[in-house]
Amino acid sequence: TAEAEKIKSPLTEKKLDYQPKITKTEPMTPMSEKMPVANRIIKRGEVYYTNLDDAQGHEQKNDKDTKRRLVVVVSNNKQNEQNKVVVIIPFSSKVHNIKPTFQVPTYFQGKPGKAKCEQVRAVDVERLLGAKQGNLTEKEMKNIDKKLLIVLDLVKYLGKPGESR
């Protein structure tokens, strides 16, 4: 615009007829944490780091040191393909007090932990940070499925063995 401030360019010493755009820079983060997840197919049983910084009260929060939390995706693959929201369960490394009704012991990346099924929640895929970290075992996922039936009070819909549904 005509009212734009005239600025001298240090390279040419000419006056510029525009206002340079000043952008806010963010602190550097490793490339693996900036890798876009939204364009990938996310599958059930995959483990990712995520940002749970909006947690309140007794909700699972980010790790104090790393500012992130490992989670496992539990939503079905069809939903994961069609939506930008996935259902996750956060992990905890505190294994001294596993609640057998709601939590599943895990062994991931060489470390014992637990999947906190009572903390199940939906998150946008943009919260998933970087590359997939791995997968839980089939046995761990079956145990998570059983705990989710209890947490979500769905056991009553299973019926008795031999009963048609």
Tab-separated table of C-alpha atoms in Angstrom:
chain	number	residue	atom	x	y	z
A	1	THR	CA	0.000	0.000	0.000
A	2	ALA	CA	1.031	3.609	-0.393
A	3	GLU	CA	1.188	3.940	3.369
A	4	ALA	CA	3.565	0.991	3.715
A	5	GLU	CA	6.671	1.913	5.565
A	6	LYS	CA	9.724	2.318	3.346
A	7	ILE	CA	12.454	-0.035	4.518
A	8	LYS	CA	16.044	-0.103	3.311
A	9	SER	CA	17.270	-3.474	2.156
A	10	PRO	CA	20.758	-4.213	3.519
A	11	LEU	CA	21.611	-5.990	0.250
A	12	THR	CA	20.620	-3.339	-2.257
A	13	GLU	CA	20.262	-0.162	-0.206
A	14	LYS	CA	17.036	0.401	-2.151
A	15	LYS	CA	13.814	1.305	-0.457
A	16	LEU	CA	11.230	-1.466	-0.380
A	17	ASP	CA	7.562	-0.719	-0.957
A	18	TYR	CA	6.286	-3.476	1.323
A	19	GLN	CA	6.268	-4.412	4.952
A	20	PRO	CA	8.215	-7.648	5.513
A	21	LYS	CA	6.149	-10.417	7.052
A	22	ILE	CA	7.390	-11.270	10.517
A	23	THR	CA	6.542	-14.770	11.618
A	24	LYS	CA	6.726	-16.206	15.078
A	25	THR	CA	9.259	-19.012	15.341
A	26	GLU	CA	8.761	-22.051	17.510
A	27	PRO	CA	11.445	-23.892	19.436
A	28	MET	CA	13.247	-26.570	17.441
A	29	THR	CA	11.879	-30.075	17.832
A	30	PRO	CA	13.228	-33.307	16.376
A	31	MET	CA	11.966	-34.034	12.859
A	32	SER	CA	10.366	-37.267	14.033
A	33	GLU	CA	8.003	-35.236	16.211
A	34	LYS	CA	6.995	-32.938	13.346
A	35	MET	CA	6.313	-35.750	10.864
A	36	PRO	CA	2.712	-35.456	9.634
A	37	VAL	CA	0.573	-38.343	10.844
A	38	ALA	CA	-2.662	-37.086	9.283
A	39	ASN	CA	-1.793	-38.435	5.815
A	40	ARG	CA	-1.028	-41.954	7.051
A	41	ILE	CA	-3.327	-44.851	7.774
A	42	ILE	CA	-3.204	-45.439	11.502
A	43	LYS	CA	-3.958	-48.982	12.616
A	44	ARG	CA	-5.375	-50.558	15.720
A	45	GLY	CA	-2.659	-51.768	18.098
A	46	GLU	CA	-0.072	-49.217	16.941
A	47	VAL	CA	1.756	-47.235	19.603
A	48	TYR	CA	2.543	-43.531	19.230
A	49	TYR	CA	3.716	-40.655	21.345
A	50	THR	CA	0.991	-38.085	21.851
A	51	ASN	CA	0.439	-34.738	23.487
A	52	LEU	CA	-2.025	-34.872	26.385
A	53	ASP	CA	-1.229	-31.383	27.682
A	54	ASP	CA	-4.897	-30.493	28.148
A	55	ALA	CA	-5.412	-33.179	30.805
A	56	GLN	CA	-7.094	-32.081	34.024
A	57	GLY	CA	-7.486	-33.548	37.486
A	58	HIS	CA	-6.791	-37.287	37.519
A	59	GLU	CA	-6.617	-37.646	33.722
A	60	GLN	CA	-3.367	-39.100	32.375
A	61	LYS	CA	-0.972	-36.241	31.654
A	62	ASN	CA	2.204	-35.850	29.630
A	63	ASP	CA	5.404	-37.170	31.163
A	64	LYS	CA	7.022	-34.301	33.110
A	65	ASP	CA	10.424	-34.816	31.462
A	66	THR	CA	9.538	-35.606	27.846
A	67	LYS	CA	6.272	-33.589	27.621
A	68	ARG	CA	4.570	-36.468	25.812
A	69	ARG	CA	2.921	-39.835	26.536
A	70	LEU	CA	2.904	-43.242	24.833
A	71	VAL	CA	-0.567	-44.386	23.770
A	72	VAL	CA	-2.028	-47.349	21.901
A	73	VAL	CA	-4.693	-46.914	19.216
A	74	VAL	CA	-7.797	-49.015	19.989
A	75	SER	CA	-10.308	-47.702	17.438
A	76	ASN	CA	-11.077	-50.071	14.561
A	77	ASN	CA	-9.170	-49.790	11.288
A	78	LYS	CA	-12.239	-48.790	9.238
A	79	GLN	CA	-12.853	-45.847	11.556
A	80	ASN	CA	-9.154	-44.962	11.494
A	81	GLU	CA	-9.165	-44.868	7.666
A	82	GLN	CA	-12.245	-42.654	7.426
A	83	ASN	CA	-11.768	-40.220	10.307
A	84	LYS	CA	-9.157	-37.818	11.588
A	85	VAL	CA	-9.977	-38.883	15.152
A	86	VAL	CA	-8.714	-42.076	16.783
A	87	VAL	CA	-9.513	-43.703	20.114
A	88	ILE	CA	-6.461	-44.223	22.316
A	89	ILE	CA	-5.437	-45.614	25.678
A	90	PRO	CA	-2.491	-43.978	27.469
A	91	PHE	CA	0.388	-45.924	28.991
A	92	SER	CA	1.985	-45.431	32.373
A	93	SER	CA	5.386	-46.640	33.519
A	94	LYS	CA	4.191	-46.910	37.130
A	95	VAL	CA	3.638	-50.645	37.477
A	96	HIS	CA	3.620	-50.887	41.277
A	97	ASN	CA	-0.163	-50.431	41.473
A	98	ILE	CA	-1.854	-52.143	38.511
A	99	LYS	CA	-5.648	-52.186	38.862
A	100	PRO	CA	-6.513	-55.620	37.410
A	101	THR	CA	-10.104	-54.670	36.572
A	102	PHE	CA	-9.137	-51.747	34.317
A	103	GLN	CA	-5.432	-51.942	33.465
A	104	VAL	CA	-3.272	-54.239	31.332
A	105	PRO	CA	0.401	-54.927	32.055
A	106	THR	CA	2.562	-54.161	29.001
A	107	TYR	CA	6.173	-54.634	28.007
A	108	PHE	CA	7.066	-52.086	25.351
A	109	GLN	CA	10.463	-50.893	24.107
A	110	GLY	CA	12.151	-53.037	26.743
A	111	LYS	CA	10.251	-51.446	29.630
A	112	PRO	CA	7.390	-52.692	31.798
A	113	GLY	CA	4.308	-50.506	31.963
A	114	LYS	CA	0.543	-50.599	31.908
A	115	ALA	CA	-2.234	-49.581	29.554
A	116	LYS	CA	-4.757	-47.505	31.513
A	117	CYS	CA	-8.005	-48.663	29.884
A	118	GLU	CA	-10.082	-46.553	32.276
A	119	GLN	CA	-8.496	-43.494	30.591
A	120	VAL	CA	-9.786	-44.330	27.084
A	121	ARG	CA	-10.367	-41.198	24.989
A	122	ALA	CA	-10.611	-39.875	21.449
A	123	VAL	CA	-7.936	-37.582	20.006
A	124	ASP	CA	-7.329	-35.891	16.678
A	125	VAL	CA	-4.590	-37.632	14.677
A	126	GLU	CA	-2.624	-34.365	14.779
A	127	ARG	CA	-1.951	-35.130	18.461
A	128	LEU	CA	0.006	-38.236	17.456
A	129	LEU	CA	3.633	-37.145	17.402
A	130	GLY	CA	5.986	-38.509	14.783
A	131	ALA	CA	6.424	-42.050	13.615
A	132	LYS	CA	4.764	-45.166	14.927
A	133	GLN	CA	6.807	-46.475	17.855
A	134	GLY	CA	5.699	-50.085	17.407
A	135	ASN	CA	2.771	-52.399	18.087
A	136	LEU	CA	1.420	-54.161	21.126
A	137	THR	CA	1.321	-57.946	21.009
A	138	GLU	CA	-1.853	-59.781	20.063
A	139	LYS	CA	-2.121	-61.027	23.654
A	140	GLU	CA	-1.846	-57.477	25.059
A	141	MET	CA	-4.531	-56.249	22.630
A	142	LYS	CA	-6.872	-59.112	23.601
A	143	ASN	CA	-6.393	-58.193	27.256
A	144	ILE	CA	-7.124	-54.540	26.441
A	145	ASP	CA	-10.298	-55.620	24.600
A	146	LYS	CA	-11.468	-57.497	27.701
A	147	LYS	CA	-10.794	-54.496	29.955
A	148	LEU	CA	-12.624	-52.154	27.554
A	149	LEU	CA	-15.693	-54.394	27.757
A	150	ILE	CA	-15.648	-53.865	31.524
A	151	VAL	CA	-14.801	-50.144	31.436
A	152	LEU	CA	-17.559	-49.429	28.902
A	153	ASP	CA	-20.039	-51.816	30.580
A	154	LEU	CA	-20.471	-53.894	27.412
A	155	VAL	CA	-20.061	-57.340	28.983
A	156	LYS	CA	-23.840	-57.630	29.366
A	157	TYR	CA	-24.210	-57.617	25.566
A	158	LEU	CA	-21.978	-60.636	25.013
A	159	GLY	CA	-24.606	-63.197	26.008
A	160	LYS	CA	-23.996	-66.634	27.430
A	161	PRO	CA	-22.005	-69.304	25.548
A	162	GLY	CA	-24.212	-71.045	22.992
A	163	GLU	CA	-26.818	-68.268	23.113
A	164	SER	CA	-27.658	-66.551	19.824
A	165	ARG	CA	-27.249	-62.790	19.788
